[in-house]
Tab-separated table of N, CA and C in Angstrom:
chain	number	residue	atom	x	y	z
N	1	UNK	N	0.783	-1.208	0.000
N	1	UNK	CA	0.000	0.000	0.000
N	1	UNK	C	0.823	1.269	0.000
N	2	UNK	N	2.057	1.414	0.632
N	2	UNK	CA	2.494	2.691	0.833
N	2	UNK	C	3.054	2.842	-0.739
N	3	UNK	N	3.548	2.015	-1.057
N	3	UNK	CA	4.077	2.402	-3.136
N	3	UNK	C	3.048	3.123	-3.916
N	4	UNK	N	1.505	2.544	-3.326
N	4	UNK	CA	0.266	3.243	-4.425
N	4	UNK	C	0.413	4.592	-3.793
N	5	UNK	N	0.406	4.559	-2.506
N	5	UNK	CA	0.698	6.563	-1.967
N	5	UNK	C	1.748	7.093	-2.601
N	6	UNK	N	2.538	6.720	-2.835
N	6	UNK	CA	3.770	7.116	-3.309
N	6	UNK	C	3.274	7.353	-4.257
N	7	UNK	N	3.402	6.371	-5.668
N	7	UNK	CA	2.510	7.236	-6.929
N	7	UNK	C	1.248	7.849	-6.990
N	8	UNK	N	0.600	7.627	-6.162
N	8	UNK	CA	-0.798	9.033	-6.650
N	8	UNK	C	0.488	10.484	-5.532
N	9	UNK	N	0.684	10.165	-5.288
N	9	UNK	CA	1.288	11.563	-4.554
N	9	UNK	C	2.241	11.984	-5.592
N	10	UNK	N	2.996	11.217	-6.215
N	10	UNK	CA	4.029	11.966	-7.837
N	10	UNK	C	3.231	12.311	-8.515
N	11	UNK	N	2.262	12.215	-8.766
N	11	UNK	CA	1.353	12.295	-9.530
N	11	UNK	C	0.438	13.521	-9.120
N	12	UNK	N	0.624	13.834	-8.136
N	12	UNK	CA	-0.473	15.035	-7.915
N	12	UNK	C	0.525	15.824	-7.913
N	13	UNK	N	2.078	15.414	-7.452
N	13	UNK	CA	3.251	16.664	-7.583
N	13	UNK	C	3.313	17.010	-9.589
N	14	UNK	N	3.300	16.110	-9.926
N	14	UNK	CA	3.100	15.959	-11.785
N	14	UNK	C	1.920	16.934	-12.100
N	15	UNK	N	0.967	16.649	-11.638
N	15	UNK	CA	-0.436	17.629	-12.148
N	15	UNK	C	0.036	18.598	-11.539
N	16	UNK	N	-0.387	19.174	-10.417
N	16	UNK	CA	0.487	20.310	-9.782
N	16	UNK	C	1.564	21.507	-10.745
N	17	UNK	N	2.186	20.460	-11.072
N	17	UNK	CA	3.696	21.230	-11.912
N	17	UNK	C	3.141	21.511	-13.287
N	18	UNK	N	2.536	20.995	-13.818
N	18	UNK	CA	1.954	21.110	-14.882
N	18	UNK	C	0.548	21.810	-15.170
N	19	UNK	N	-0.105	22.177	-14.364
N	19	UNK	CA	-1.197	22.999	-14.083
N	19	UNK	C	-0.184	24.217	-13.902
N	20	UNK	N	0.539	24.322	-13.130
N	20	UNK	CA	1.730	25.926	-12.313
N	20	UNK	C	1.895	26.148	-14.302
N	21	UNK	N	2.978	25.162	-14.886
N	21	UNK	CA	3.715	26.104	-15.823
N	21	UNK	C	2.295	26.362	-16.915
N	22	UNK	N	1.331	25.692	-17.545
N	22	UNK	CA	0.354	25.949	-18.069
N	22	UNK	C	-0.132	27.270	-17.582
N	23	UNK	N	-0.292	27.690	-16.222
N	23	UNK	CA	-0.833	28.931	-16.055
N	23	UNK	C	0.022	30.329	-16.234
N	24	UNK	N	1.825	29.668	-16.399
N	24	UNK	CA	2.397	30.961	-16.402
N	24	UNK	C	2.766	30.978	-17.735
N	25	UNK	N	2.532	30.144	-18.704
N	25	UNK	CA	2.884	30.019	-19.823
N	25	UNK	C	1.295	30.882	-20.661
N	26	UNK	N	0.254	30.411	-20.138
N	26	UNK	CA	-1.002	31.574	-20.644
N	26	UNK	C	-1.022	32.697	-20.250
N	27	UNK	N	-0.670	33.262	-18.951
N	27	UNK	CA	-0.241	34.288	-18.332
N	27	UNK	C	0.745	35.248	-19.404
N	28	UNK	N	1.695	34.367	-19.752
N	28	UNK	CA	2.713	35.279	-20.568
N	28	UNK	C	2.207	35.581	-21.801
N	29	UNK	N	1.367	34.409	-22.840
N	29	UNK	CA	0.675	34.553	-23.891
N	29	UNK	C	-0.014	36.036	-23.793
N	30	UNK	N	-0.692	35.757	-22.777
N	30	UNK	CA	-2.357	36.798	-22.656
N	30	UNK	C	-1.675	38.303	-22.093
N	31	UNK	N	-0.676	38.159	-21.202
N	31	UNK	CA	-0.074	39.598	-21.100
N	31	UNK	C	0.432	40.399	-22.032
N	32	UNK	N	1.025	39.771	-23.226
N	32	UNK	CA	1.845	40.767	-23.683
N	32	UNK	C	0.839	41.355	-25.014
N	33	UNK	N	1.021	42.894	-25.174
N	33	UNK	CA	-0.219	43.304	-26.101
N	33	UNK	C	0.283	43.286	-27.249
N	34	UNK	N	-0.974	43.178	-27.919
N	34	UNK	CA	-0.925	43.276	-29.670
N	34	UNK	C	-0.748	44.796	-30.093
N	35	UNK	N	0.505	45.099	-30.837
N	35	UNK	CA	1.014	46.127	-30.888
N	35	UNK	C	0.174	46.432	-32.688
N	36	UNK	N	-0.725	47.610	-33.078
N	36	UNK	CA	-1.270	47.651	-34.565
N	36	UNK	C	-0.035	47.741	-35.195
N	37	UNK	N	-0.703	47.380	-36.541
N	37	UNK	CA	1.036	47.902	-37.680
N	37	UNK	C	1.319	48.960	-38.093
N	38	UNK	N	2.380	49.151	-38.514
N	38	UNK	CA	2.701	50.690	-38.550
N	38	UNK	C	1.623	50.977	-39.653
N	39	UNK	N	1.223	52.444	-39.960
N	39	UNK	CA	0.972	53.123	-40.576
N	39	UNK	C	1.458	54.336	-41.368
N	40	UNK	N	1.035	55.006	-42.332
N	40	UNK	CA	2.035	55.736	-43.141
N	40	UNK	C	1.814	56.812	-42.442
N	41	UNK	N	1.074	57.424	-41.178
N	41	UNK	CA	1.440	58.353	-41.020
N	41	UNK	C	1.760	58.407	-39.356
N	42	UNK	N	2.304	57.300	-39.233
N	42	UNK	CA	3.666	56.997	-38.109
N	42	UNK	C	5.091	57.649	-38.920
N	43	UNK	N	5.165	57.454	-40.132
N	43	UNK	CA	6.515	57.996	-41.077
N	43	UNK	C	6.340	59.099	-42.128
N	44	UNK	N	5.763	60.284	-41.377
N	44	UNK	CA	5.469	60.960	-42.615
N	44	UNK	C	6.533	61.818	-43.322
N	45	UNK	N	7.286	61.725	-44.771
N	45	UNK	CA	8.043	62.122	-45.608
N	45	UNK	C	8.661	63.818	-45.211
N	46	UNK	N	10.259	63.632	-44.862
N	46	UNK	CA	10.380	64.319	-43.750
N	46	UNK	C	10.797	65.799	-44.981
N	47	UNK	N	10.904	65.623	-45.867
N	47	UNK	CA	11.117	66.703	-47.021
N	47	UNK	C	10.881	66.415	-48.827
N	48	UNK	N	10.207	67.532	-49.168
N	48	UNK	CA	10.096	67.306	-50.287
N	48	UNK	C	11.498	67.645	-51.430
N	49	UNK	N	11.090	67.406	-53.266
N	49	UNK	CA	12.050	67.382	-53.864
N	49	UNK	C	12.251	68.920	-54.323
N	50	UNK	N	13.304	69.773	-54.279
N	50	UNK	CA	13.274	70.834	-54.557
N	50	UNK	C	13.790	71.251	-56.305
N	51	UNK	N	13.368	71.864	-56.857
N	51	UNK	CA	13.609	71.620	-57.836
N	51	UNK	C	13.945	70.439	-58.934
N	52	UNK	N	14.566	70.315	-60.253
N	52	UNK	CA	14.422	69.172	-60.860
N	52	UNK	C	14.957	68.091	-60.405
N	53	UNK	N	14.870	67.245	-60.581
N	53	UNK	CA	15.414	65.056	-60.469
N	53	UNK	C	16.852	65.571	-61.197
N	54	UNK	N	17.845	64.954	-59.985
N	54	UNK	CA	19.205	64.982	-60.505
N	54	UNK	C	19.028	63.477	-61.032
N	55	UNK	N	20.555	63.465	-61.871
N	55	UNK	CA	20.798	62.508	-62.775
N	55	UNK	C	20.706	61.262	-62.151
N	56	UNK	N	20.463	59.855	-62.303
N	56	UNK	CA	20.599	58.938	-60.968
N	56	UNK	C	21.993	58.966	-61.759
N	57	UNK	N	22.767	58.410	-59.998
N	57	UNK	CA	24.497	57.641	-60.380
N	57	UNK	C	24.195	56.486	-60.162
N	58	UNK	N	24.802	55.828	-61.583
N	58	UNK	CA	24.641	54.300	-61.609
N	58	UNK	C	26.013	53.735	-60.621
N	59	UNK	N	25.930	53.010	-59.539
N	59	UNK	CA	27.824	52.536	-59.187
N	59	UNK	C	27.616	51.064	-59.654
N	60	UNK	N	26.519	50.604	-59.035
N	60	UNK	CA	26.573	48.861	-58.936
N	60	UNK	C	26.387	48.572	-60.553
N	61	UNK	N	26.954	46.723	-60.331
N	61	UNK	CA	26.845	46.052	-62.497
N	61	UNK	C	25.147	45.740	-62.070
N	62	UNK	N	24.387	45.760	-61.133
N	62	UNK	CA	23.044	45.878	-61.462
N	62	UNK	C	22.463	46.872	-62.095
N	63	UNK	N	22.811	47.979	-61.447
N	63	UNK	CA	21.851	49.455	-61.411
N	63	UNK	C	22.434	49.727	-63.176
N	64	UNK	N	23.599	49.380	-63.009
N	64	UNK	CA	24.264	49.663	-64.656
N	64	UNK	C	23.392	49.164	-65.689
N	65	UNK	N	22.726	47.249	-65.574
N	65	UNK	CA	22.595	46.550	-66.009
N	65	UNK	C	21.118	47.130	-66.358
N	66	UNK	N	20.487	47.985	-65.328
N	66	UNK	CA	19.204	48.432	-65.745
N	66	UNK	C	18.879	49.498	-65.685
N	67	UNK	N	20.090	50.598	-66.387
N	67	UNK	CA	20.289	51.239	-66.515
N	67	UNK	C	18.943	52.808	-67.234
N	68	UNK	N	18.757	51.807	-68.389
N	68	UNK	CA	17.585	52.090	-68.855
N	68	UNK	C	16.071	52.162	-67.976
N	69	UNK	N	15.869	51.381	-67.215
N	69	UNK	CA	14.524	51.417	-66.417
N	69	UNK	C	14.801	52.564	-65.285
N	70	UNK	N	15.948	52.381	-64.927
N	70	UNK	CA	16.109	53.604	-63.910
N	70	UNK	C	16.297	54.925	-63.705
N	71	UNK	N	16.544	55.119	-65.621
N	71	UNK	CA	16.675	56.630	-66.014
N	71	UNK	C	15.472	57.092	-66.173
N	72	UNK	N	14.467	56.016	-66.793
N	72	UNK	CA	13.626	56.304	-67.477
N	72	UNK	C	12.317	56.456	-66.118
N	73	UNK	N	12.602	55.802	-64.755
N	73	UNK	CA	11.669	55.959	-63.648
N	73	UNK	C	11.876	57.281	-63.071
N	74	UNK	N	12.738	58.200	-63.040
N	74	UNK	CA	13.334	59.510	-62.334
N	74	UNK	C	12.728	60.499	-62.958
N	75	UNK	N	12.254	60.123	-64.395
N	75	UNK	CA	11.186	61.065	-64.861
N	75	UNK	C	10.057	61.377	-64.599
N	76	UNK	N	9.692	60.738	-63.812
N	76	UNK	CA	7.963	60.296	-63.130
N	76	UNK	C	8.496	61.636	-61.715
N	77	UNK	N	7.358	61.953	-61.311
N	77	UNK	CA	7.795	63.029	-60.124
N	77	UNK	C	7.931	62.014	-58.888
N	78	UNK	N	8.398	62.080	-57.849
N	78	UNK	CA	8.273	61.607	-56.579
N	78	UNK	C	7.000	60.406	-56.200
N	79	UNK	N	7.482	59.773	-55.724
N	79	UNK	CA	6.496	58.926	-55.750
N	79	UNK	C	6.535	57.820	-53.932
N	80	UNK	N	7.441	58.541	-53.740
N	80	UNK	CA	7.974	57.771	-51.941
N	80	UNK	C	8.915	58.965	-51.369
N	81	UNK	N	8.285	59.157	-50.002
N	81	UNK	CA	8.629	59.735	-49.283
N	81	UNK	C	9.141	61.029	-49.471
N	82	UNK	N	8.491	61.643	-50.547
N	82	UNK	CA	8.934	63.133	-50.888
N	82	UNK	C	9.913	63.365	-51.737
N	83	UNK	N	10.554	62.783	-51.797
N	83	UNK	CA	12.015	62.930	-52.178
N	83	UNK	C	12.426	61.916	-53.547
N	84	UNK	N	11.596	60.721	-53.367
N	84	UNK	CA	12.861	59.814	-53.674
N	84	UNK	C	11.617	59.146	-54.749
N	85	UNK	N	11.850	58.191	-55.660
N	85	UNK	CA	11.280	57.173	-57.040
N	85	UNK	C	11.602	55.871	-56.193
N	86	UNK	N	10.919	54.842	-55.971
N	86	UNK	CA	10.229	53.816	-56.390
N	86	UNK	C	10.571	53.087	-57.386
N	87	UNK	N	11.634	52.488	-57.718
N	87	UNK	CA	11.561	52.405	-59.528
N	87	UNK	C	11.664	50.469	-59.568
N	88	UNK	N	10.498	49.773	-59.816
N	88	UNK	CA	9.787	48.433	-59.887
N	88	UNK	C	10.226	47.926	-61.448
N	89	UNK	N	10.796	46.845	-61.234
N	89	UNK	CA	11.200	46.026	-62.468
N	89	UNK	C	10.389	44.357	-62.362
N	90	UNK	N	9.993	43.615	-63.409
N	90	UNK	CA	9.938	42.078	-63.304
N	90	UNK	C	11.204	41.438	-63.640
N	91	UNK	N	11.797	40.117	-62.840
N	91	UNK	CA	12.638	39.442	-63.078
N	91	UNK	C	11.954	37.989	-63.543
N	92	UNK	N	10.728	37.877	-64.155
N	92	UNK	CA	10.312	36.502	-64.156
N	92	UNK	C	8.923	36.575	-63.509
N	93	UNK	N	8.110	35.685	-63.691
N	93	UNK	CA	6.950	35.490	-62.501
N	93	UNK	C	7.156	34.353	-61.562
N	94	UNK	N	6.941	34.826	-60.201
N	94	UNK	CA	6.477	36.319	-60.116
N	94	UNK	C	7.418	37.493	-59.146
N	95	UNK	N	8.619	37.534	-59.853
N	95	UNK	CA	9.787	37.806	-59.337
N	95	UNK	C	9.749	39.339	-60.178
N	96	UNK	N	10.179	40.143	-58.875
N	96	UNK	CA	10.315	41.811	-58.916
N	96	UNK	C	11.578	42.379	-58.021
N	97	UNK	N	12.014	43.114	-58.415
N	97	UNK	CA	12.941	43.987	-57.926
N	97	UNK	C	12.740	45.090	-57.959
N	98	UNK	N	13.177	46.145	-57.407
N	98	UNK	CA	13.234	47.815	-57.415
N	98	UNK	C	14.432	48.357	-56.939
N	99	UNK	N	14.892	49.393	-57.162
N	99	UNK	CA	15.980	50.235	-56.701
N	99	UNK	C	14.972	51.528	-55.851
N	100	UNK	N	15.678	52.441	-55.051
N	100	UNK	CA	15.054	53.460	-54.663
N	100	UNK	C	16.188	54.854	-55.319
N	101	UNK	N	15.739	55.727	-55.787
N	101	UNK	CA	16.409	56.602	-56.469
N	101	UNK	C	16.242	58.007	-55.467
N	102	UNK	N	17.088	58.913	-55.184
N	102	UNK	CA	17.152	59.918	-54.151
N	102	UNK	C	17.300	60.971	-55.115
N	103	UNK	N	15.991	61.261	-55.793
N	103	UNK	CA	15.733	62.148	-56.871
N	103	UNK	C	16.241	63.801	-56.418
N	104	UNK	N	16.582	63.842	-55.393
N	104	UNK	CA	17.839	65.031	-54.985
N	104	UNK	C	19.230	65.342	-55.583
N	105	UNK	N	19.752	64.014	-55.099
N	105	UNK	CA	21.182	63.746	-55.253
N	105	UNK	C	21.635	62.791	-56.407
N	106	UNK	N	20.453	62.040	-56.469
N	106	UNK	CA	20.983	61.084	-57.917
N	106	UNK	C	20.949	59.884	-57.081
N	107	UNK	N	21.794	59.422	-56.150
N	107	UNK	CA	21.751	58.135	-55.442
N	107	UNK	C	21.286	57.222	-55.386
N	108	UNK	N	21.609	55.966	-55.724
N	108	UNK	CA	20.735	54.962	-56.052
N	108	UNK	C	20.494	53.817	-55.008
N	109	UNK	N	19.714	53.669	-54.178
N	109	UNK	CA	19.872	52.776	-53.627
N	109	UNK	C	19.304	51.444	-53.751
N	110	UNK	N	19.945	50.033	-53.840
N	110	UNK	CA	19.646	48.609	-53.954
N	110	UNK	C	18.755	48.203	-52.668
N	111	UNK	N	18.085	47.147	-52.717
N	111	UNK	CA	17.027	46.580	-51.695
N	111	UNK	C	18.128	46.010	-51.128
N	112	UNK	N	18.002	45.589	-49.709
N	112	UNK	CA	19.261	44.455	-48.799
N	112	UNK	C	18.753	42.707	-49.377
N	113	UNK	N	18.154	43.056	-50.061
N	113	UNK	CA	17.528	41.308	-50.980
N	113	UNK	C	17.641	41.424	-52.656
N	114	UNK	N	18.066	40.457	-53.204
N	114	UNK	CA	18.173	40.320	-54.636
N	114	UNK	C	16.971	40.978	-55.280
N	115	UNK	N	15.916	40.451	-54.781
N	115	UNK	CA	14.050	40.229	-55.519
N	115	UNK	C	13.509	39.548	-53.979
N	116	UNK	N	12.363	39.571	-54.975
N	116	UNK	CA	11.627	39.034	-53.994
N	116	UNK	C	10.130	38.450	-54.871
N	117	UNK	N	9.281	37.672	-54.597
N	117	UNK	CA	7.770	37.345	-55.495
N	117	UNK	C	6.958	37.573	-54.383
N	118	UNK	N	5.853	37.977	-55.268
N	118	UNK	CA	4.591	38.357	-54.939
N	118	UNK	C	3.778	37.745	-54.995
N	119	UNK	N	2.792	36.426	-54.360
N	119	UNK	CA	1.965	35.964	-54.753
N	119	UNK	C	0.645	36.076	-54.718
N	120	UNK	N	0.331	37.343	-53.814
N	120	UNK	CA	-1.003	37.718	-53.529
N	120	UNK	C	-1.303	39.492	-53.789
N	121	UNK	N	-1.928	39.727	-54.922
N	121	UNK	CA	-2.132	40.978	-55.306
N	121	UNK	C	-2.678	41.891	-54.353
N	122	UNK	N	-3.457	40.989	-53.462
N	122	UNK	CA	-4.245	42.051	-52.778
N	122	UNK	C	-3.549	42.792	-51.403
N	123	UNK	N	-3.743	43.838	-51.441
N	123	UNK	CA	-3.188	44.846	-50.286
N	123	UNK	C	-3.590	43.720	-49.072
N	124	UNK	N	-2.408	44.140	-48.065
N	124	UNK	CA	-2.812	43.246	-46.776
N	124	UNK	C	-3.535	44.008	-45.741
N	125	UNK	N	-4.078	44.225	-44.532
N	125	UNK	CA	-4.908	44.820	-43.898
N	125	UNK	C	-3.424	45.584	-43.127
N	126	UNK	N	-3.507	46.735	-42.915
N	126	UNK	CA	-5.057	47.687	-42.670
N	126	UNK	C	-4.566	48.490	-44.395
N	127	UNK	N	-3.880	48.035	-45.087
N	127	UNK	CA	-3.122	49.215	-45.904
N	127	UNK	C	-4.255	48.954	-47.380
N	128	UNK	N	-4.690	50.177	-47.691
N	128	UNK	CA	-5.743	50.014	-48.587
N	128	UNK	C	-5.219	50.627	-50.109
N	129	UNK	N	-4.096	50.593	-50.622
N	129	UNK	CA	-3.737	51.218	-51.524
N	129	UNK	C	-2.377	50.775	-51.918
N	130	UNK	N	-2.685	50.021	-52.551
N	130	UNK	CA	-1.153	49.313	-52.878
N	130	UNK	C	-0.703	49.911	-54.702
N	131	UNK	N	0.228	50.465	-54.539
N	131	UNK	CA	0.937	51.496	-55.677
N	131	UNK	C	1.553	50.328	-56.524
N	132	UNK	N	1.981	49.313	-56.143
N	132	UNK	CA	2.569	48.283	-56.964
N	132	UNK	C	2.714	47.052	-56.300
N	133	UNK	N	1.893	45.797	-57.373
N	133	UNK	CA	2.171	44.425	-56.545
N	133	UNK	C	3.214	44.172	-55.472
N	134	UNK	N	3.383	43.674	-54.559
N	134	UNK	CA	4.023	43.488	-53.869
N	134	UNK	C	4.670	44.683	-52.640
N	135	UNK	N	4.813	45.972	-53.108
N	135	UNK	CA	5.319	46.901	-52.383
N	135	UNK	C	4.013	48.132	-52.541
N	136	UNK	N	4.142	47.785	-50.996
N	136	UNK	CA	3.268	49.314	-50.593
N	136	UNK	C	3.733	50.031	-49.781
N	137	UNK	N	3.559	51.673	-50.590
N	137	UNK	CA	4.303	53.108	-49.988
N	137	UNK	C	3.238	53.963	-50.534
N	138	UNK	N	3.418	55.034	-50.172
N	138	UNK	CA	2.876	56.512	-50.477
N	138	UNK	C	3.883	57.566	-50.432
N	139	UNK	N	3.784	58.585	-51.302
N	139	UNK	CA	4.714	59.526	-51.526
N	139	UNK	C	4.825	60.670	-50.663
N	140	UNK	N	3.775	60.170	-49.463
N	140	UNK	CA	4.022	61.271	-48.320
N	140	UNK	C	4.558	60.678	-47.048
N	141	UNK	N	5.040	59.621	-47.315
N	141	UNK	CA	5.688	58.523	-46.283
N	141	UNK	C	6.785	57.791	-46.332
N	142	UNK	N	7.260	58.011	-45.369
N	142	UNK	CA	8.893	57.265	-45.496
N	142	UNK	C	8.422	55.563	-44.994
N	143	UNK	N	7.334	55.091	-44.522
N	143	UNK	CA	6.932	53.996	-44.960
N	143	UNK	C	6.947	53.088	-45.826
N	144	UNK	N	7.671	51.937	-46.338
N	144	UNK	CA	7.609	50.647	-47.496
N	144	UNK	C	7.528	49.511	-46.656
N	145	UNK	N	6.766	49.026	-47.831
N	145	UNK	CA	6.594	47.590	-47.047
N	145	UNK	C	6.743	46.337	-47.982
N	146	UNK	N	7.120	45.707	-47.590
N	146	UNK	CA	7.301	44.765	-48.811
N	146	UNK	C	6.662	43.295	-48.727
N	147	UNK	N	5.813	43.123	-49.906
N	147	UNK	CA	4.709	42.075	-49.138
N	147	UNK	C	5.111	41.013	-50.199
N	148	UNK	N	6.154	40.305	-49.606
N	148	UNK	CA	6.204	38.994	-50.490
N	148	UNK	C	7.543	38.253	-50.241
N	149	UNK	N	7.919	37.078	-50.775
N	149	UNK	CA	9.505	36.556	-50.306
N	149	UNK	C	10.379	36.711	-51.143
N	150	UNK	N	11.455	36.872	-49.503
N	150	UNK	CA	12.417	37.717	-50.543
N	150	UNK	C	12.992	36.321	-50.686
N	151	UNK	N	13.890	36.960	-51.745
N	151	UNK	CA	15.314	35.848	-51.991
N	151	UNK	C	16.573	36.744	-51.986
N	152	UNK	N	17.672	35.780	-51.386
N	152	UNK	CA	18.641	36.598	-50.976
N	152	UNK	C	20.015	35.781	-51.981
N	153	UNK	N	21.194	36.176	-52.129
N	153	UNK	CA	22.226	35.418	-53.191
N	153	UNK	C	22.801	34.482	-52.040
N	154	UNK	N	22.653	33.298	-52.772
N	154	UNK	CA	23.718	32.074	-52.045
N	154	UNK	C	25.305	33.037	-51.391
């Protein structure tokens, strides 16, 4: 008889321990708050473009390589964050790239990812205005978002 006390008593130390971390493990779930997503006018575009779109400077064998799409996007007025072009290429479906152009200075800047695909056209919540598959911005916001996977170089 004293062995069956013995196991129902591990056993209530077992439930016990396992009821304790279950409650601090929902505890931690249920405490911590749901923070909303940013919005574009959490980042609003801290200056506009003053006079004309300088030349972009091509440095990288990409920006070189698309050379043409990126001259030809700097002609369009501002289109992100006051200042700067947006400039969206296809690499394939459903594979896209963009550079960001600093229609001030010329400056070209590359994404920190090769591309990336898009497989779902539709804007994600709360953002109701998506300027181009996969990437949503507004030209009064230093806000981008990039809605799709990236791929990065081996």
């Amino acid at each position: 008889m004293p062995s069956y006390f013995n196991r129902a008593r591990e056993r209530g130390v077992t439930l016990k321990l396992q009821a304790f971390l279950l409650f601090i493990f929902l505890s931690t779930v249920f405490s911590q708050q749901v923070k909303a997503p940013p919005t574009f006018e959490d980042f609003p575009a801290a200056e506009s473009l003053v006079g004309r779109p300088a030349a972009p400077v091509l440095r990288t064998r990409s920006q070189k390589m698309f050379r043409t799409r990126i001259r030809e996007g700097v002609k369009i007025p501002p289109n992100f964050a006051g200042r700067y072009s947006v400039i969206k290429w296809g690499c394939g479906s459903p594979c896209s790239t963009f550079v960001l152009v600093d229609l001030q200075t010329g400056k070209v800047y590359d994404p920190p990812f090769e591309s990336f695909a898009a497989f779902d056209v539709e804007c994600p919540e709360p953002y109701d205005n998506c300027l181009g598959e996969g990437l949503i911005f507004k030209p009064s916001s230093r806000l981008l978002i990039v809605d799709g996977e990236l791929s990065h170089p081996d």
